[in-house]
mmCIF file of C-alpha atoms (C1' of nucleotides) in Angstrom:
data_model
loop_
_atom_site.group_PDB
_atom_site.id
_atom_site.type_symbol
_atom_site.label_atom_id
_atom_site.label_comp_id
_atom_site.label_asym_id
_atom_site.label_seq_id
_atom_site.Cartn_x
_atom_site.Cartn_y
_atom_site.Cartn_z
ATOM 1 C CA MET A 1 26.214 0.651 19.894
ATOM 2 C CA THR A 2 23.846 2.107 17.368
ATOM 3 C CA ALA A 3 20.249 3.174 17.571
ATOM 4 C CA LEU A 4 19.392 -0.302 16.392
ATOM 5 C CA HIS A 5 20.147 -2.013 19.632
ATOM 6 C CA HIS A 6 18.150 0.275 21.819
ATOM 7 C CA HIS A 7 15.983 -2.236 23.559
ATOM 8 C CA SER A 8 17.999 -5.401 23.411
ATOM 9 C CA HIS A 9 16.440 -7.178 26.347
ATOM 10 C CA SER A 10 15.611 -4.240 28.472
ATOM 11 C CA HIS A 11 12.278 -5.973 29.079
ATOM 12 C CA GLY A 12 12.623 -9.726 28.893
ATOM 13 C CA HIS A 13 9.901 -11.992 27.660
ATOM 14 C CA THR A 14 8.481 -14.237 30.292
ATOM 15 C CA PRO A 15 4.681 -14.252 30.378
ATOM 16 C CA GLU A 16 4.784 -12.225 33.579
ATOM 17 C CA GLN A 17 7.048 -9.577 32.124
ATOM 18 C CA ILE A 18 4.922 -9.352 29.016
ATOM 19 C CA THR A 19 1.819 -9.056 31.122
ATOM 20 C CA ARG A 20 3.327 -6.205 33.070
ATOM 21 C CA ARG A 21 4.445 -4.504 29.923
ATOM 22 C CA LEU A 22 0.992 -4.675 28.395
ATOM 23 C CA ARG A 23 -0.599 -3.342 31.519
ATOM 24 C CA ARG A 24 1.854 -0.492 31.586
ATOM 25 C CA ALA A 25 0.731 0.284 28.030
ATOM 26 C CA GLY A 26 -2.874 0.323 29.146
ATOM 27 C CA LEU A 27 -3.765 -2.933 27.431
ATOM 28 C CA ARG A 28 -5.477 -5.854 29.063
ATOM 29 C CA PRO A 29 -3.135 -8.823 29.022
ATOM 30 C CA THR A 30 -5.421 -11.240 27.281
ATOM 31 C CA ARG A 31 -4.419 -14.707 26.204
ATOM 32 C CA GLN A 32 -3.990 -13.556 22.598
ATOM 33 C CA ARG A 33 -2.175 -10.340 23.291
ATOM 34 C CA VAL A 34 0.316 -11.994 25.593
ATOM 35 C CA ALA A 35 0.957 -14.706 23.037
ATOM 36 C CA LEU A 36 1.384 -12.243 20.179
ATOM 37 C CA ALA A 37 3.610 -9.951 22.201
ATOM 38 C CA GLY A 38 5.705 -12.969 23.072
ATOM 39 C CA LEU A 39 6.149 -13.816 19.414
ATOM 40 C CA LEU A 40 6.799 -10.245 18.383
ATOM 41 C CA PHE A 41 9.341 -9.323 21.006
ATOM 42 C CA LYS A 42 11.061 -12.600 21.761
ATOM 43 C CA ARG A 43 13.547 -12.242 18.961
ATOM 44 C CA GLY A 44 15.342 -8.992 18.191
ATOM 45 C CA ASP A 45 14.178 -6.392 15.736
ATOM 46 C CA ARG A 46 11.659 -7.755 13.299
ATOM 47 C CA HIS A 47 9.539 -6.574 10.392
ATOM 48 C CA ILE A 48 6.391 -8.548 10.478
ATOM 49 C CA SER A 49 3.154 -8.660 8.539
ATOM 50 C CA ALA A 50 -0.233 -9.719 9.823
ATOM 51 C CA GLU A 51 -0.116 -12.865 7.770
ATOM 52 C CA ILE A 52 3.302 -13.953 9.033
ATOM 53 C CA LEU A 53 2.345 -13.263 12.608
ATOM 54 C CA GLN A 54 -0.708 -15.451 12.256
ATOM 55 C CA GLU A 55 1.368 -18.268 10.810
ATOM 56 C CA GLU A 56 3.762 -18.040 13.715
ATOM 57 C CA ALA A 57 0.909 -18.038 16.175
ATOM 58 C CA GLN A 58 -0.572 -21.150 14.653
ATOM 59 C CA ALA A 59 2.814 -22.824 14.649
ATOM 60 C CA MET A 60 2.988 -22.121 18.380
ATOM 61 C CA ARG A 61 -0.473 -23.683 18.730
ATOM 62 C CA VAL A 62 -2.025 -20.361 19.704
ATOM 63 C CA PRO A 63 -4.774 -19.907 17.173
ATOM 64 C CA VAL A 64 -5.701 -16.250 16.824
ATOM 65 C CA SER A 65 -8.124 -14.887 14.284
ATOM 66 C CA LEU A 66 -6.840 -12.526 11.640
ATOM 67 C CA ALA A 67 -9.180 -9.823 12.916
ATOM 68 C CA THR A 68 -7.543 -10.031 16.314
ATOM 69 C CA ILE A 69 -4.099 -10.005 14.761
ATOM 70 C CA TYR A 70 -4.925 -6.742 13.052
ATOM 71 C CA ASN A 71 -6.549 -5.284 16.139
ATOM 72 C CA THR A 72 -3.541 -6.195 18.210
ATOM 73 C CA LEU A 73 -0.972 -4.870 15.758
ATOM 74 C CA HIS A 74 -2.750 -1.544 15.627
ATOM 75 C CA GLN A 75 -3.215 -1.324 19.372
ATOM 76 C CA PHE A 76 0.438 -2.118 19.932
ATOM 77 C CA THR A 77 1.312 0.563 17.420
ATOM 78 C CA GLU A 78 -0.814 3.157 19.193
ATOM 79 C CA ALA A 79 0.759 2.116 22.464
ATOM 80 C CA GLY A 80 4.191 2.751 20.999
ATOM 81 C CA LEU A 81 5.251 -0.878 21.136
ATOM 82 C CA LEU A 82 5.382 -1.163 17.353
ATOM 83 C CA ARG A 83 5.995 1.109 14.442
ATOM 84 C CA GLU A 84 4.007 0.830 11.257
ATOM 85 C CA VAL A 85 6.017 0.900 8.069
ATOM 86 C CA ALA A 86 4.162 1.488 4.820
ATOM 87 C CA VAL A 87 6.552 1.001 1.975
ATOM 88 C CA ASP A 88 5.016 -1.613 -0.218
ATOM 89 C CA GLY A 89 1.768 -0.795 -1.949
ATOM 90 C CA ALA A 90 0.296 -4.088 -0.790
ATOM 91 C CA ARG A 91 1.235 -5.437 2.608
ATOM 92 C CA THR A 92 1.750 -3.378 5.775
ATOM 93 C CA TYR A 93 4.741 -4.113 7.957
ATOM 94 C CA PHE A 94 5.120 -3.596 11.657
ATOM 95 C CA ASP A 95 8.572 -2.965 13.036
ATOM 96 C CA THR A 96 9.414 -4.083 16.553
ATOM 97 C CA ASN A 97 12.154 -1.472 16.533
ATOM 98 C CA VAL A 98 10.398 1.763 17.383
ATOM 99 C CA SER A 99 13.548 3.865 17.464
ATOM 100 C CA ASP A 100 14.401 6.391 14.820
ATOM 101 C CA HIS A 101 15.846 4.507 11.884
ATOM 102 C CA HIS A 102 15.305 3.738 8.236
ATOM 103 C CA HIS A 103 14.985 0.754 5.924
ATOM 104 C CA PHE A 104 16.165 -1.112 2.933
ATOM 105 C CA PHE A 105 13.311 -2.596 0.963
ATOM 106 C CA VAL A 106 14.292 -5.653 -1.027
ATOM 107 C CA GLU A 107 12.264 -5.664 -4.212
ATOM 108 C CA GLY A 108 11.155 -9.088 -5.273
ATOM 109 C CA ASP A 109 11.514 -10.502 -1.795
ATOM 110 C CA ASN A 110 9.358 -7.719 -0.401
ATOM 111 C CA GLU A 111 11.499 -7.806 2.669
ATOM 112 C CA LEU A 112 12.467 -4.982 5.000
ATOM 113 C CA ILE A 113 15.927 -4.625 6.490
ATOM 114 C CA ASP A 114 16.983 -2.026 9.025
ATOM 115 C CA ILE A 115 19.621 0.368 7.799
ATOM 116 C CA PRO A 116 22.383 -0.235 10.333
ATOM 117 C CA ASP A 117 23.729 3.307 10.315
ATOM 118 C CA ALA A 118 22.037 6.458 11.421
ATOM 119 C CA VAL A 119 21.136 8.076 8.152
ATOM 120 C CA GLY A 120 20.025 11.664 8.182
ATOM 121 C CA LEU A 121 19.034 14.267 5.682
ATOM 122 C CA THR A 122 21.401 16.933 4.460
ATOM 123 C CA GLU A 123 18.674 19.401 5.152
ATOM 124 C CA VAL A 124 15.278 18.891 6.739
ATOM 125 C CA PRO A 125 12.780 20.380 4.324
ATOM 126 C CA THR A 126 10.498 23.147 5.455
ATOM 127 C CA PRO A 127 6.932 21.893 5.382
ATOM 128 C CA PRO A 128 4.269 23.832 3.487
ATOM 129 C CA GLU A 129 2.351 26.615 5.240
ATOM 130 C CA GLY A 130 0.185 25.402 8.063
ATOM 131 C CA MET A 131 1.738 21.959 8.254
ATOM 132 C CA GLU A 132 4.047 20.255 10.662
ATOM 133 C CA ILE A 133 6.298 17.290 10.197
ATOM 134 C CA THR A 134 5.171 14.103 11.885
ATOM 135 C CA ALA A 135 7.819 11.756 10.563
ATOM 136 C CA VAL A 136 10.644 11.430 8.103
ATOM 137 C CA GLU A 137 10.924 8.128 6.317
ATOM 138 C CA VAL A 138 13.808 7.053 4.191
ATOM 139 C CA VAL A 139 13.465 3.908 2.137
ATOM 140 C CA VAL A 140 16.380 2.655 0.112
ATOM 141 C CA ARG A 141 15.083 0.247 -2.471
ATOM 142 C CA VAL A 142 17.482 -2.540 -3.323
ATOM 143 C CA ARG A 143 17.413 -5.682 -5.398
ATOM 144 C CA ARG A 144 19.514 -8.795 -5.513
ATOM 145 C CA THR A 145 22.381 -8.485 -7.923
ATOM 146 C CA ASP A 146 21.734 -11.174 -10.496
ATOM 147 C CA ALA A 147 24.902 -13.132 -9.835
ATOM 148 C CA MET B 1 15.936 26.463 -11.289
ATOM 149 C CA THR B 2 15.514 23.355 -9.266
ATOM 150 C CA ALA B 3 15.137 19.741 -10.242
ATOM 151 C CA LEU B 4 11.421 20.313 -10.123
ATOM 152 C CA HIS B 5 11.235 22.270 -13.302
ATOM 153 C CA HIS B 6 13.140 19.836 -15.421
ATOM 154 C CA HIS B 7 10.636 19.299 -18.194
ATOM 155 C CA SER B 8 8.589 22.419 -18.131
ATOM 156 C CA HIS B 9 7.202 22.245 -21.650
ATOM 157 C CA SER B 10 10.051 20.600 -23.359
ATOM 158 C CA HIS B 11 7.403 18.510 -25.135
ATOM 159 C CA GLY B 12 4.181 20.432 -25.593
ATOM 160 C CA HIS B 13 0.806 18.787 -25.600
ATOM 161 C CA THR B 14 -0.965 18.932 -28.907
ATOM 162 C CA PRO B 15 -2.378 15.578 -30.008
ATOM 163 C CA GLU B 16 0.341 15.333 -32.630
ATOM 164 C CA GLN B 17 3.112 15.972 -30.166
ATOM 165 C CA ILE B 18 1.645 13.475 -27.751
ATOM 166 C CA THR B 19 1.346 10.938 -30.523
ATOM 167 C CA ARG B 20 4.993 11.371 -31.419
ATOM 168 C CA ARG B 21 6.001 11.135 -27.824
ATOM 169 C CA LEU B 22 4.125 7.875 -27.347
ATOM 170 C CA ARG B 23 5.605 6.405 -30.473
ATOM 171 C CA ARG B 24 9.071 7.374 -29.324
ATOM 172 C CA ALA B 25 8.306 5.482 -26.120
ATOM 173 C CA GLY B 26 7.325 2.426 -28.143
ATOM 174 C CA LEU B 27 3.633 2.739 -27.386
ATOM 175 C CA ARG B 28 0.878 2.698 -29.964
ATOM 176 C CA PRO B 29 -0.881 6.034 -29.861
ATOM 177 C CA THR B 30 -4.380 4.771 -29.267
ATOM 178 C CA ARG B 31 -7.334 7.009 -28.626
ATOM 179 C CA GLN B 32 -7.235 6.289 -24.902
ATOM 180 C CA ARG B 33 -3.494 6.626 -24.438
ATOM 181 C CA VAL B 34 -3.391 9.940 -26.260
ATOM 182 C CA ALA B 35 -6.266 11.250 -24.174
ATOM 183 C CA LEU B 36 -4.737 10.086 -20.902
ATOM 184 C CA ALA B 37 -1.313 11.417 -21.773
ATOM 185 C CA GLY B 38 -2.959 14.723 -22.591
ATOM 186 C CA LEU B 39 -4.572 14.856 -19.180
ATOM 187 C CA LEU B 40 -1.477 13.725 -17.360
ATOM 188 C CA PHE B 41 1.030 16.041 -18.952
ATOM 189 C CA LYS B 42 -0.996 19.106 -19.805
ATOM 190 C CA ARG B 43 -0.561 20.668 -16.422
ATOM 191 C CA GLY B 44 2.747 20.722 -14.597
ATOM 192 C CA ASP B 45 3.912 18.159 -12.082
ATOM 193 C CA ARG B 46 1.102 16.095 -10.713
ATOM 194 C CA HIS B 47 0.517 13.204 -8.348
ATOM 195 C CA ILE B 48 -2.377 11.278 -9.670
ATOM 196 C CA SER B 49 -4.229 8.124 -8.745
ATOM 197 C CA ALA B 50 -6.052 5.784 -11.096
ATOM 198 C CA GLU B 51 -9.377 6.875 -9.720
ATOM 199 C CA ILE B 52 -8.712 10.591 -10.176
ATOM 200 C CA LEU B 53 -7.442 10.058 -13.673
ATOM 201 C CA GLN B 54 -10.603 8.231 -14.589
ATOM 202 C CA GLU B 55 -12.736 11.027 -13.190
ATOM 203 C CA GLU B 56 -10.834 13.565 -15.231
ATOM 204 C CA ALA B 57 -11.178 11.447 -18.337
ATOM 205 C CA GLN B 58 -14.920 11.213 -17.876
ATOM 206 C CA ALA B 59 -15.142 14.938 -17.266
ATOM 207 C CA MET B 60 -13.413 15.403 -20.611
ATOM 208 C CA ARG B 61 -15.955 13.070 -22.174
ATOM 209 C CA VAL B 62 -13.331 10.455 -22.893
ATOM 210 C CA PRO B 63 -14.657 7.385 -21.172
ATOM 211 C CA VAL B 64 -11.862 4.946 -20.409
ATOM 212 C CA SER B 65 -12.287 1.778 -18.416
ATOM 213 C CA LEU B 66 -10.465 1.455 -15.131
ATOM 214 C CA ALA B 67 -8.595 -1.559 -16.469
ATOM 215 C CA THR B 68 -7.210 0.551 -19.266
ATOM 216 C CA ILE B 69 -6.329 3.335 -16.857
ATOM 217 C CA TYR B 70 -4.246 0.917 -14.855
ATOM 218 C CA ASN B 71 -2.681 -0.622 -17.941
ATOM 219 C CA THR B 72 -1.786 2.789 -19.245
ATOM 220 C CA LEU B 73 -0.359 4.076 -15.987
ATOM 221 C CA HIS B 74 1.888 1.047 -15.726
ATOM 222 C CA GLN B 75 2.960 1.192 -19.347
ATOM 223 C CA PHE B 76 3.795 4.865 -19.016
ATOM 224 C CA THR B 77 5.771 4.071 -15.907
ATOM 225 C CA GLU B 78 7.773 1.372 -17.673
ATOM 226 C CA ALA B 79 8.357 3.774 -20.523
ATOM 227 C CA GLY B 80 9.782 6.292 -18.073
ATOM 228 C CA LEU B 81 6.995 8.813 -18.591
ATOM 229 C CA LEU B 82 5.727 8.398 -15.044
ATOM 230 C CA ARG B 83 7.151 7.488 -11.705
ATOM 231 C CA GLU B 84 5.257 5.282 -9.292
ATOM 232 C CA VAL B 85 5.153 6.490 -5.716
ATOM 233 C CA ALA B 86 4.062 4.030 -3.061
ATOM 234 C CA VAL B 87 3.718 5.850 0.198
ATOM 235 C CA ASP B 88 0.213 5.232 1.339
ATOM 236 C CA GLY B 89 -0.777 1.705 2.224
ATOM 237 C CA ALA B 90 -3.902 2.036 0.135
ATOM 238 C CA ARG B 91 -3.761 4.032 -3.082
ATOM 239 C CA THR B 92 -0.858 4.136 -5.527
ATOM 240 C CA TYR B 93 0.219 7.491 -6.911
ATOM 241 C CA PHE B 94 1.862 8.233 -10.208
ATOM 242 C CA ASP B 95 4.089 11.265 -10.438
ATOM 243 C CA THR B 96 4.427 13.086 -13.734
ATOM 244 C CA ASN B 97 7.725 14.427 -12.477
ATOM 245 C CA VAL B 98 10.187 11.628 -13.153
ATOM 246 C CA SER B 99 13.228 13.537 -11.977
ATOM 247 C CA ASP B 100 15.054 12.759 -8.767
ATOM 248 C CA HIS B 101 13.091 14.342 -5.968
ATOM 249 C CA HIS B 102 11.178 13.565 -2.809
ATOM 250 C CA HIS B 103 7.765 14.135 -1.260
ATOM 251 C CA PHE B 104 5.707 15.444 1.544
ATOM 252 C CA PHE B 105 2.797 13.214 2.328
ATOM 253 C CA VAL B 106 -0.110 15.040 3.925
ATOM 254 C CA GLU B 107 -1.766 12.678 6.358
ATOM 255 C CA GLY B 108 -5.502 12.975 6.427
ATOM 256 C CA ASP B 109 -5.652 14.486 2.981
ATOM 257 C CA ASN B 110 -3.609 11.634 1.576
ATOM 258 C CA GLU B 111 -2.019 14.118 -0.748
ATOM 259 C CA LEU B 112 1.492 14.182 -2.146
ATOM 260 C CA ILE B 113 3.503 17.367 -2.544
ATOM 261 C CA ASP B 114 6.906 17.636 -4.159
ATOM 262 C CA ILE B 115 9.640 18.757 -1.839
ATOM 263 C CA PRO B 116 10.835 21.908 -3.558
ATOM 264 C CA ASP B 117 14.466 21.614 -2.528
ATOM 265 C CA ALA B 118 16.962 18.984 -3.466
ATOM 266 C CA VAL B 119 17.128 16.920 -0.325
ATOM 267 C CA GLY B 120 19.893 14.394 -0.023
ATOM 268 C CA LEU B 121 21.149 11.940 2.525
ATOM 269 C CA THR B 122 24.060 12.729 4.801
ATOM 270 C CA GLU B 123 25.427 9.379 3.819
ATOM 271 C CA VAL B 124 24.150 6.871 1.311
ATOM 272 C CA PRO B 125 23.921 3.593 3.170
ATOM 273 C CA THR B 126 25.860 0.597 1.944
ATOM 274 C CA PRO B 127 23.390 -2.047 0.807
ATOM 275 C CA PRO B 128 23.621 -5.585 2.179
ATOM 276 C CA GLU B 129 25.856 -8.154 0.469
ATOM 277 C CA GLY B 130 24.746 -9.031 -3.022
ATOM 278 C CA MET B 131 22.325 -6.168 -3.371
ATOM 279 C CA GLU B 132 22.327 -2.965 -5.291
ATOM 280 C CA ILE B 133 20.396 0.227 -4.759
ATOM 281 C CA THR B 134 17.617 0.881 -7.230
ATOM 282 C CA ALA B 135 16.150 3.986 -5.647
ATOM 283 C CA VAL B 136 16.224 6.186 -2.593
ATOM 284 C CA GLU B 137 12.899 7.508 -1.423
ATOM 285 C CA VAL B 138 12.416 10.135 1.197
ATOM 286 C CA VAL B 139 8.924 10.797 2.463
ATOM 287 C CA VAL B 140 8.321 13.553 4.953
ATOM 288 C CA ARG B 141 4.977 12.957 6.578
ATOM 289 C CA VAL B 142 3.179 16.116 7.544
ATOM 290 C CA ARG B 143 -0.212 17.035 8.904
ATOM 291 C CA ARG B 144 -2.218 20.197 9.021
ATOM 292 C CA THR B 145 -1.578 22.194 12.128
ATOM 293 C CA ASP B 146 -4.905 22.320 13.895
ATOM 294 C CA ALA B 147 -5.330 26.060 13.729
ATOM 295 C "C1'" DA C 1 -4.307 -9.874 -41.717
ATOM 296 C "C1'" DT C 2 -2.077 -9.737 -37.632
ATOM 297 C "C1'" DT C 3 -0.879 -7.852 -33.625
ATOM 298 C "C1'" DT C 4 -2.038 -5.160 -29.834
ATOM 299 C "C1'" DG C 5 -5.306 -2.678 -26.960
ATOM 300 C "C1'" DT C 6 -9.852 -2.184 -24.717
ATOM 301 C "C1'" DG C 7 -13.899 -3.042 -21.816
ATOM 302 C "C1'" DC C 8 -16.484 -5.680 -18.963
ATOM 303 C "C1'" DA C 9 -17.249 -8.473 -15.211
ATOM 304 C "C1'" DA C 10 -15.459 -11.626 -12.160
ATOM 305 C "C1'" DA C 11 -11.590 -12.662 -9.271
ATOM 306 C "C1'" DT C 12 -7.897 -11.517 -5.913
ATOM 307 C "C1'" DC C 13 -5.621 -9.644 -1.971
ATOM 308 C "C1'" DG C 14 -4.964 -7.317 2.173
ATOM 309 C "C1'" DT C 15 -7.610 -5.281 5.507
ATOM 310 C "C1'" DT C 16 -11.867 -3.819 8.027
ATOM 311 C "C1'" DT C 17 -16.385 -4.285 10.019
ATOM 312 C "C1'" DG C 18 -20.781 -5.997 12.280
ATOM 313 C "C1'" DC C 19 -22.213 -8.571 15.568
ATOM 314 C "C1'" DA C 20 -22.956 -12.549 18.637
ATOM 315 C "C1'" DT C 21 -20.287 -14.710 22.052
ATOM 316 C "C1'" DC C 22 -16.702 -15.107 25.447
ATOM 317 C "C1'" DT C 23 -13.240 -13.287 29.145
ATOM 318 C "C1'" DG C 24 -10.734 -10.794 32.417
ATOM 319 C "C1'" DA C 25 -10.826 -7.623 36.297
ATOM 320 C "C1'" DT D 1 -21.081 -7.919 36.627
ATOM 321 C "C1'" DC D 2 -19.984 -6.002 32.417
ATOM 322 C "C1'" DA D 3 -16.733 -3.202 29.775
ATOM 323 C "C1'" DG D 4 -13.828 -4.809 26.691
ATOM 324 C "C1'" DA D 5 -11.918 -8.582 23.558
ATOM 325 C "C1'" DT D 6 -12.420 -12.257 20.234
ATOM 326 C "C1'" DG D 7 -13.929 -14.932 16.135
ATOM 327 C "C1'" DC D 8 -16.446 -15.510 12.234
ATOM 328 C "C1'" DA D 9 -18.072 -14.331 8.009
ATOM 329 C "C1'" DA D 10 -19.441 -10.810 5.175
ATOM 330 C "C1'" DA D 11 -18.058 -6.328 3.346
ATOM 331 C "C1'" DC D 12 -14.520 -3.439 1.350
ATOM 332 C "C1'" DG D 13 -11.459 -0.790 -1.724
ATOM 333 C "C1'" DA D 14 -7.803 -0.917 -4.777
ATOM 334 C "C1'" DT D 15 -5.936 -3.475 -8.246
ATOM 335 C "C1'" DT D 16 -5.643 -7.500 -11.529
ATOM 336 C "C1'" DT D 17 -7.188 -10.930 -14.718
ATOM 337 C "C1'" DG D 18 -9.678 -13.643 -18.456
ATOM 338 C "C1'" DC D 19 -11.600 -13.270 -22.414
ATOM 339 C "C1'" DA D 20 -14.536 -11.592 -26.338
ATOM 340 C "C1'" DC D 21 -14.529 -7.647 -29.198
ATOM 341 C "C1'" DA D 22 -12.394 -3.530 -31.462
ATOM 342 C "C1'" DA D 23 -8.721 -0.789 -33.306
ATOM 343 C "C1'" DA D 24 -4.035 0.110 -35.065
ATOM 344 C "C1'" DT D 25 -0.367 -1.081 -38.247
#
DNA sequence: ATTTGTGCAAATCGTTTGCATCTGA
DNA sequence: TCAGATGCAAACGATTTGCACAAAT
């Protein structure tokens, strides 16, 4: 078992469980937040953008405004339920896997894929004077081999 | 000598030298491109954004439109004179150091700093089926220690 | 003369914001 | 009740684009 499967169903995803989880995180379990949390955490590890999440919400007949989508994604991130991954200049991705891991970024598809092995650095660099490390991000850019 | 000092003045920066360098790269040495190349490569390794480059150009009394700045930055990147670094969701940075190296990203300042040591991965991850690695990027996020 | 580059202004895209209205505890 | 959340539409900042004009070969 790798770091990737850290939270495989340690919470569940019934409305009640989600509600409890939000409350634990200090967030009011509103209609929208419960619905979005349901979408985000129902499946396993996901890399989702605001736009995709809104599409999924609409498909589930839970219309949520984009503003609320963004609010929610950021609140969830602050609460430690999501991890923000900035790798593409354009879009921002939110990773439902908050454990320590890194990513492949598929150029062209603009898709993120978890790196299934624990990759580390040969040597953690010493930060400049007066600075402390907050995170180490490794992104391995890949592209489809033109078959 | 580390990978950081790879091109320390292997080219020089007189207008003539810049002109030759651009031609070698297959780029017409226009007024604007020569001026921008001069600004970019005069000093050592830099991490520059389109906006900053334009400010510097104006300070040097070489007005260049933002559109041309962007065109030029991308052309230089394709020509291998610059390296694009996407680490911040917002701005895009262009690194005049095209050698293999990684970065600190100073949160708050939104500033990039070269990592002065050659940092590698303990293990280069195997890319998914049908994909090949195009680049490996390591970003160490840091923040000022609140003194 | 022909090709290529430049500047301007408008357009685009993802994201944020202001604010009136609604909701959950 | 009333702090906090939501939706809408307008605002935003970085980047791109369309197109007439200018410059390089």
